[in-house]
Amino acid sequence: MPLATTATAAAALLTTASFASAFVPTTPPRAFRSAVAARATPSSHESPPWAGSLDPDANLVYMDFWRHQQSLLEGELGARRVELSEDMALQTNEKMGARIASAEYETDDFRKIRMTYFDAGKKVQVYNSLWYPRNDLDAPVLGIDLLCFGGAKLLAVIDCQPLQPKGDATFRPSACTSFEKIRAAYPSLQGKMSSRFYDEDTFFSDAMLYGRYEDAAPVATDVLPALKEYMSAYLAMIGRTQRSEGSEEVARVVSQQKEYDQYSADHDPAHALFTSYFGADWADEYVHDFLFDMSERKEKEAVKEVAVA
C-alpha cells in the first residue's frame, strides 16, 4: 500500500512516519556500502529470512511475516522469484547498523509481489509488502505495512486497496464483506489512519486493519493471525475475479495501477527514512524503480520549489 504503507504502506506501503522522526538520523550517512562491498559483518550481506538483527540486543519484530509470505509464495502459490539487481536486493550501512533487503515474485495472477525488510536494530524495524494483480484482473492491490520505532512504538496497516474512488460500486459492495468480518474480529486493528500523509478516500478501503501498539506482544497474538486471514480472503477474492478480455478494460487497469504508484511515490514518507540511512540517490532509485516502478520521478528543481512554497 502506499502504504504500505500500507498500504505498506500506510503501506508498502510504509504508510506513515508519525513515529519515525525521532529515529531518523539528523545527517545523511557519509558512507554506505552495497551488498557486494559490505562484508565486515557476516550477517550484513545475507538475504532474509534473518536469524537475528544487526544489533544483537534487538529483535527482528516482523521476520515471521517474511517467513510466512515466502513460504506461501514458494509453496502453495508456486510463485516465480524475479531477480533483482544487487543494489535493490540488499543495501547495508554498517556504520549506522542498518540494512534493507527486498524480494520480488510473480504468479499467473500477480504481475508483481514485492517484500521488503528494513532492520536498523532497536531504532527501526519495518516489514512491507505489496501485491499487484495482473493487468487483466480488475482487482484491488494488497498492501502490508508493519513498523516498529524505538522498540516501543508499533504500527500495523493491512488493506485490500481499491484502485477506484471510495464508494465505487464496482469494488466495495462485492469485495469488502469478508475483510470487514476479519476486521471486526480484531478490536486492536480497528484504528483509523491519520490524514497526515494520505487521503483515506484515495486508494484505501473501509476494511483496513490499522493498529498502534506500545509493545510487541500483539504482533504475534493479533497482527500475524489477522494477516493470514486477510491474505487468505484476498487470494480467494482474486480467484473469483474474472479476467478481462477487452483491451479497454486492460488499459484501464494499467492506468489505475500507474495512478496508484504515482500517488504512493509522491506521498510515501519512507523516502526520507531511506535517504537518511542510504543516501538520496539510492532512495530515489529504490522508490521509483522498485517500490513503485510505474511512477515517474519529479524534477528535482520542481520538488525544491514545492518544498520552499
Short mmCIF file of N, CA, C and O in Angstrom, two decimals, residues 74-152:
data_model
loop_
_atom_site.label_atom_id
_atom_site.label_comp_id
_atom_site.label_asym_id
_atom_site.label_seq_id
_atom_site.Cartn_x
_atom_site.Cartn_y
_atom_site.Cartn_z
N GLU A 74 6.37 -19.50 -2.33
CA GLU A 74 7.19 -20.53 -2.95
C GLU A 74 6.57 -21.92 -2.81
O GLU A 74 6.94 -22.84 -3.55
N GLY A 75 5.61 -22.07 -1.89
CA GLY A 75 4.95 -23.35 -1.70
C GLY A 75 3.61 -23.40 -2.40
O GLY A 75 3.50 -23.78 -3.57
N GLU A 76 2.56 -22.98 -1.68
CA GLU A 76 1.20 -23.10 -2.18
C GLU A 76 0.97 -22.38 -3.51
O GLU A 76 0.28 -22.90 -4.40
N LEU A 77 1.52 -21.19 -3.68
CA LEU A 77 1.25 -20.41 -4.87
C LEU A 77 2.21 -20.70 -6.03
O LEU A 77 1.96 -20.26 -7.16
N GLY A 78 3.28 -21.39 -5.76
CA GLY A 78 4.23 -21.71 -6.82
C GLY A 78 4.77 -20.49 -7.54
O GLY A 78 4.95 -20.50 -8.77
N ALA A 79 5.03 -19.43 -6.79
CA ALA A 79 5.47 -18.16 -7.38
C ALA A 79 6.88 -18.28 -7.94
O ALA A 79 7.71 -19.06 -7.45
N ARG A 80 7.14 -17.49 -8.96
CA ARG A 80 8.47 -17.42 -9.57
C ARG A 80 9.19 -16.20 -9.01
O ARG A 80 8.66 -15.09 -9.05
N ARG A 81 10.41 -16.40 -8.53
CA ARG A 81 11.17 -15.28 -7.98
C ARG A 81 11.82 -14.50 -9.10
O ARG A 81 12.42 -15.06 -10.01
N VAL A 82 11.70 -13.19 -9.03
CA VAL A 82 12.27 -12.29 -10.02
C VAL A 82 13.63 -11.82 -9.54
O VAL A 82 13.77 -11.37 -8.39
N GLU A 83 14.63 -11.92 -10.37
CA GLU A 83 15.97 -11.50 -9.98
C GLU A 83 16.06 -9.98 -9.91
O GLU A 83 15.65 -9.28 -10.83
N LEU A 84 16.59 -9.48 -8.81
CA LEU A 84 16.78 -8.04 -8.62
C LEU A 84 18.26 -7.71 -8.74
O LEU A 84 19.12 -8.55 -8.49
N SER A 85 18.54 -6.47 -9.08
CA SER A 85 19.93 -6.02 -9.07
C SER A 85 20.44 -6.05 -7.63
O SER A 85 19.67 -6.00 -6.67
N GLU A 86 21.75 -6.14 -7.48
CA GLU A 86 22.32 -6.18 -6.13
C GLU A 86 21.95 -4.95 -5.33
O GLU A 86 21.72 -5.03 -4.12
N ASP A 87 21.89 -3.79 -5.98
CA ASP A 87 21.56 -2.55 -5.27
C ASP A 87 20.14 -2.58 -4.71
O ASP A 87 19.87 -2.02 -3.65
N MET A 88 19.22 -3.21 -5.45
CA MET A 88 17.83 -3.27 -5.00
C MET A 88 17.62 -4.42 -4.01
O MET A 88 16.79 -4.32 -3.09
N ALA A 89 18.34 -5.51 -4.18
CA ALA A 89 18.12 -6.69 -3.34
C ALA A 89 18.59 -6.49 -1.91
O ALA A 89 17.96 -6.98 -0.97
N LEU A 90 19.70 -5.76 -1.74
CA LEU A 90 20.23 -5.59 -0.39
C LEU A 90 21.14 -4.37 -0.32
O LEU A 90 22.01 -4.20 -1.17
N GLN A 91 20.91 -3.54 0.68
CA GLN A 91 21.80 -2.42 0.98
C GLN A 91 22.11 -2.46 2.47
O GLN A 91 21.25 -2.79 3.29
N THR A 92 23.34 -2.11 2.82
CA THR A 92 23.70 -2.04 4.22
C THR A 92 24.46 -0.75 4.51
O THR A 92 25.14 -0.21 3.63
N ASN A 93 24.28 -0.27 5.72
CA ASN A 93 25.08 0.83 6.23
C ASN A 93 25.58 0.36 7.60
O ASN A 93 24.90 0.52 8.61
N GLU A 94 26.74 -0.25 7.60
CA GLU A 94 27.23 -0.87 8.83
C GLU A 94 27.55 0.16 9.90
O GLU A 94 27.39 -0.11 11.09
N LYS A 95 27.99 1.34 9.49
CA LYS A 95 28.30 2.38 10.47
C LYS A 95 27.06 2.76 11.27
O LYS A 95 27.14 3.02 12.49
N MET A 96 25.92 2.77 10.63
CA MET A 96 24.67 3.12 11.30
C MET A 96 23.88 1.89 11.72
O MET A 96 22.78 2.01 12.25
N GLY A 97 24.43 0.71 11.49
CA GLY A 97 23.78 -0.52 11.92
C GLY A 97 22.46 -0.77 11.25
O GLY A 97 21.48 -1.13 11.91
N ALA A 98 22.41 -0.60 9.92
CA ALA A 98 21.15 -0.74 9.20
C ALA A 98 21.34 -1.53 7.92
O ALA A 98 22.39 -1.49 7.28
N ARG A 99 20.30 -2.24 7.54
CA ARG A 99 20.27 -2.96 6.27
C ARG A 99 18.82 -3.05 5.80
O ARG A 99 17.88 -3.04 6.60
N ILE A 100 18.65 -3.14 4.49
CA ILE A 100 17.33 -3.27 3.90
C ILE A 100 17.42 -4.30 2.79
O ILE A 100 18.32 -4.24 1.94
N ALA A 101 16.54 -5.28 2.82
CA ALA A 101 16.54 -6.37 1.84
C ALA A 101 15.17 -6.47 1.19
O ALA A 101 14.15 -6.21 1.83
N SER A 102 15.16 -6.84 -0.08
CA SER A 102 13.91 -6.92 -0.83
C SER A 102 13.89 -8.17 -1.70
O SER A 102 14.93 -8.70 -2.08
N ALA A 103 12.69 -8.62 -2.00
CA ALA A 103 12.48 -9.75 -2.91
C ALA A 103 11.25 -9.46 -3.75
O ALA A 103 10.35 -8.72 -3.32
N GLU A 104 11.22 -10.04 -4.93
CA GLU A 104 10.07 -9.85 -5.84
C GLU A 104 9.69 -11.19 -6.45
O GLU A 104 10.55 -12.01 -6.80
N TYR A 105 8.37 -11.41 -6.57
CA TYR A 105 7.83 -12.64 -7.14
C TYR A 105 6.76 -12.29 -8.17
O TYR A 105 6.22 -11.17 -8.20
N GLU A 106 6.40 -13.29 -8.98
CA GLU A 106 5.26 -13.18 -9.88
C GLU A 106 4.57 -14.53 -9.98
O GLU A 106 5.19 -15.58 -9.77
N THR A 107 3.26 -14.48 -10.25
CA THR A 107 2.48 -15.70 -10.46
C THR A 107 1.57 -15.47 -11.66
O THR A 107 1.58 -14.40 -12.27
N ASP A 108 0.76 -16.46 -11.97
CA ASP A 108 -0.18 -16.31 -13.08
C ASP A 108 -1.21 -15.23 -12.78
O ASP A 108 -1.76 -14.63 -13.70
N ASP A 109 -1.49 -14.98 -11.51
CA ASP A 109 -2.50 -13.99 -11.12
C ASP A 109 -1.90 -12.64 -10.72
O ASP A 109 -2.62 -11.63 -10.70
N PHE A 110 -0.61 -12.60 -10.41
CA PHE A 110 0.01 -11.36 -9.94
C PHE A 110 1.23 -11.03 -10.79
O PHE A 110 2.14 -11.85 -10.93
N ARG A 111 1.24 -9.82 -11.30
CA ARG A 111 2.39 -9.40 -12.12
C ARG A 111 3.57 -9.03 -11.23
O ARG A 111 4.72 -9.10 -11.67
N LYS A 112 3.30 -8.63 -9.98
CA LYS A 112 4.38 -8.26 -9.07
C LYS A 112 3.92 -8.42 -7.62
O LYS A 112 2.85 -7.92 -7.24
N ILE A 113 4.73 -9.12 -6.87
CA ILE A 113 4.56 -9.22 -5.42
C ILE A 113 5.91 -8.88 -4.81
O ILE A 113 6.89 -9.59 -5.04
N ARG A 114 5.98 -7.81 -4.08
CA ARG A 114 7.26 -7.41 -3.53
C ARG A 114 7.24 -7.46 -2.01
O ARG A 114 6.20 -7.28 -1.37
N MET A 115 8.42 -7.70 -1.44
CA MET A 115 8.60 -7.78 0.00
C MET A 115 9.85 -7.00 0.38
O MET A 115 10.86 -7.04 -0.34
N THR A 116 9.79 -6.30 1.49
CA THR A 116 10.94 -5.55 1.99
C THR A 116 11.04 -5.69 3.49
O THR A 116 10.03 -5.61 4.20
N TYR A 117 12.27 -5.91 3.99
CA TYR A 117 12.51 -5.86 5.43
C TYR A 117 13.64 -4.89 5.69
O TYR A 117 14.72 -4.98 5.09
N PHE A 118 13.38 -3.95 6.61
CA PHE A 118 14.37 -2.94 7.00
C PHE A 118 14.72 -3.17 8.46
O PHE A 118 13.85 -3.10 9.33
N ASP A 119 16.00 -3.45 8.71
CA ASP A 119 16.48 -3.73 10.05
C ASP A 119 17.50 -2.67 10.45
O ASP A 119 18.57 -2.58 9.87
N ALA A 120 17.14 -1.85 11.42
CA ALA A 120 18.08 -0.89 11.99
C ALA A 120 18.13 -1.07 13.50
O ALA A 120 18.13 -0.10 14.28
N GLY A 121 18.11 -2.31 13.93
CA GLY A 121 18.19 -2.61 15.35
C GLY A 121 17.00 -2.10 16.13
O GLY A 121 15.87 -2.17 15.67
N LYS A 122 17.26 -1.57 17.31
CA LYS A 122 16.17 -1.06 18.14
C LYS A 122 15.57 0.23 17.59
O LYS A 122 14.45 0.61 17.96
N LYS A 123 16.30 0.91 16.72
CA LYS A 123 15.80 2.18 16.19
C LYS A 123 14.60 1.96 15.28
O LYS A 123 13.57 2.62 15.43
N VAL A 124 14.73 1.05 14.32
CA VAL A 124 13.67 0.85 13.33
C VAL A 124 13.62 -0.61 12.89
O VAL A 124 14.65 -1.22 12.61
N GLN A 125 12.40 -1.14 12.80
CA GLN A 125 12.12 -2.42 12.18
C GLN A 125 10.90 -2.23 11.28
O GLN A 125 9.88 -1.69 11.73
N VAL A 126 11.00 -2.66 10.03
CA VAL A 126 9.89 -2.47 9.09
C VAL A 126 9.73 -3.70 8.21
O VAL A 126 10.73 -4.25 7.72
N TYR A 127 8.50 -4.13 8.04
CA TYR A 127 8.17 -5.12 7.01
C TYR A 127 7.10 -4.51 6.11
O TYR A 127 6.10 -3.97 6.59
N ASN A 128 7.32 -4.61 4.80
CA ASN A 128 6.40 -4.01 3.84
C ASN A 128 6.22 -4.96 2.66
O ASN A 128 7.18 -5.58 2.20
N SER A 129 4.98 -5.09 2.20
CA SER A 129 4.72 -5.93 1.03
C SER A 129 3.55 -5.35 0.23
O SER A 129 2.65 -4.71 0.81
N LEU A 130 3.59 -5.58 -1.08
CA LEU A 130 2.53 -5.08 -1.95
C LEU A 130 2.29 -6.09 -3.06
O LEU A 130 3.25 -6.58 -3.67
N TRP A 131 1.02 -6.41 -3.30
CA TRP A 131 0.63 -7.40 -4.30
C TRP A 131 -0.15 -6.70 -5.42
O TRP A 131 -1.21 -6.12 -5.18
N TYR A 132 0.38 -6.78 -6.65
CA TYR A 132 -0.28 -6.20 -7.82
C TYR A 132 -0.87 -7.31 -8.69
O TYR A 132 -0.12 -8.12 -9.26
N PRO A 133 -2.19 -7.34 -8.88
CA PRO A 133 -2.78 -8.32 -9.80
C PRO A 133 -2.34 -8.07 -11.24
O PRO A 133 -1.92 -6.97 -11.60
N ARG A 134 -2.47 -9.11 -12.06
CA ARG A 134 -2.19 -8.97 -13.48
C ARG A 134 -3.13 -7.93 -14.10
O ARG A 134 -4.20 -7.64 -13.58
N ASN A 135 -2.69 -7.40 -15.23
CA ASN A 135 -3.44 -6.31 -15.85
C ASN A 135 -4.82 -6.73 -16.35
O ASN A 135 -5.68 -5.86 -16.58
N ASP A 136 -5.04 -8.02 -16.54
CA ASP A 136 -6.37 -8.46 -16.98
C ASP A 136 -7.26 -8.84 -15.81
O ASP A 136 -8.34 -9.42 -16.01
N LEU A 137 -6.83 -8.52 -14.59
CA LEU A 137 -7.65 -8.74 -13.40
C LEU A 137 -7.98 -7.37 -12.79
O LEU A 137 -7.10 -6.69 -12.25
N ASP A 138 -9.23 -6.99 -12.89
CA ASP A 138 -9.67 -5.70 -12.33
C ASP A 138 -9.94 -5.91 -10.85
O ASP A 138 -11.06 -6.18 -10.43
N ALA A 139 -8.89 -5.79 -10.05
CA ALA A 139 -8.99 -6.13 -8.63
C ALA A 139 -8.10 -5.20 -7.82
O ALA A 139 -7.15 -4.60 -8.34
N PRO A 140 -8.38 -5.08 -6.52
CA PRO A 140 -7.55 -4.23 -5.64
C PRO A 140 -6.15 -4.79 -5.48
O PRO A 140 -5.89 -5.97 -5.74
N VAL A 141 -5.24 -3.96 -5.02
CA VAL A 141 -3.92 -4.41 -4.60
C VAL A 141 -3.98 -4.70 -3.11
O VAL A 141 -4.85 -4.20 -2.40
N LEU A 142 -3.06 -5.54 -2.64
CA LEU A 142 -2.97 -5.83 -1.21
C LEU A 142 -1.73 -5.16 -0.66
O LEU A 142 -0.61 -5.42 -1.14
N GLY A 143 -1.91 -4.30 0.32
CA GLY A 143 -0.79 -3.59 0.92
C GLY A 143 -0.60 -3.96 2.38
O GLY A 143 -1.57 -4.09 3.13
N ILE A 144 0.65 -4.16 2.76
CA ILE A 144 1.00 -4.55 4.13
C ILE A 144 2.13 -3.66 4.61
O ILE A 144 3.18 -3.59 3.96
N ASP A 145 1.94 -2.96 5.72
CA ASP A 145 2.97 -2.12 6.31
C ASP A 145 3.02 -2.36 7.81
O ASP A 145 2.05 -2.11 8.52
N LEU A 146 4.16 -2.80 8.29
CA LEU A 146 4.36 -3.07 9.71
C LEU A 146 5.62 -2.34 10.14
O LEU A 146 6.70 -2.56 9.59
N LEU A 147 5.48 -1.45 11.12
CA LEU A 147 6.59 -0.60 11.54
C LEU A 147 6.78 -0.67 13.05
O LEU A 147 5.81 -0.76 13.80
N CYS A 148 8.06 -0.57 13.47
CA CYS A 148 8.38 -0.51 14.89
C CYS A 148 9.51 0.49 15.06
O CYS A 148 10.57 0.36 14.44
N PHE A 149 9.30 1.50 15.91
CA PHE A 149 10.30 2.54 16.16
C PHE A 149 10.66 2.54 17.64
O PHE A 149 9.79 2.58 18.51
N GLY A 150 11.95 2.49 17.91
CA GLY A 150 12.41 2.55 19.29
C GLY A 150 12.01 1.36 20.13
O GLY A 150 12.13 1.41 21.35
N GLY A 151 11.53 0.32 19.51
CA GLY A 151 11.14 -0.88 20.24
C GLY A 151 9.83 -0.78 20.98
O GLY A 151 9.35 -1.76 21.55
N ALA A 152 9.21 0.43 20.98
CA ALA A 152 8.00 0.61 21.79
C ALA A 152 6.89 1.35 21.06
O ALA A 152 5.85 1.60 21.65
#
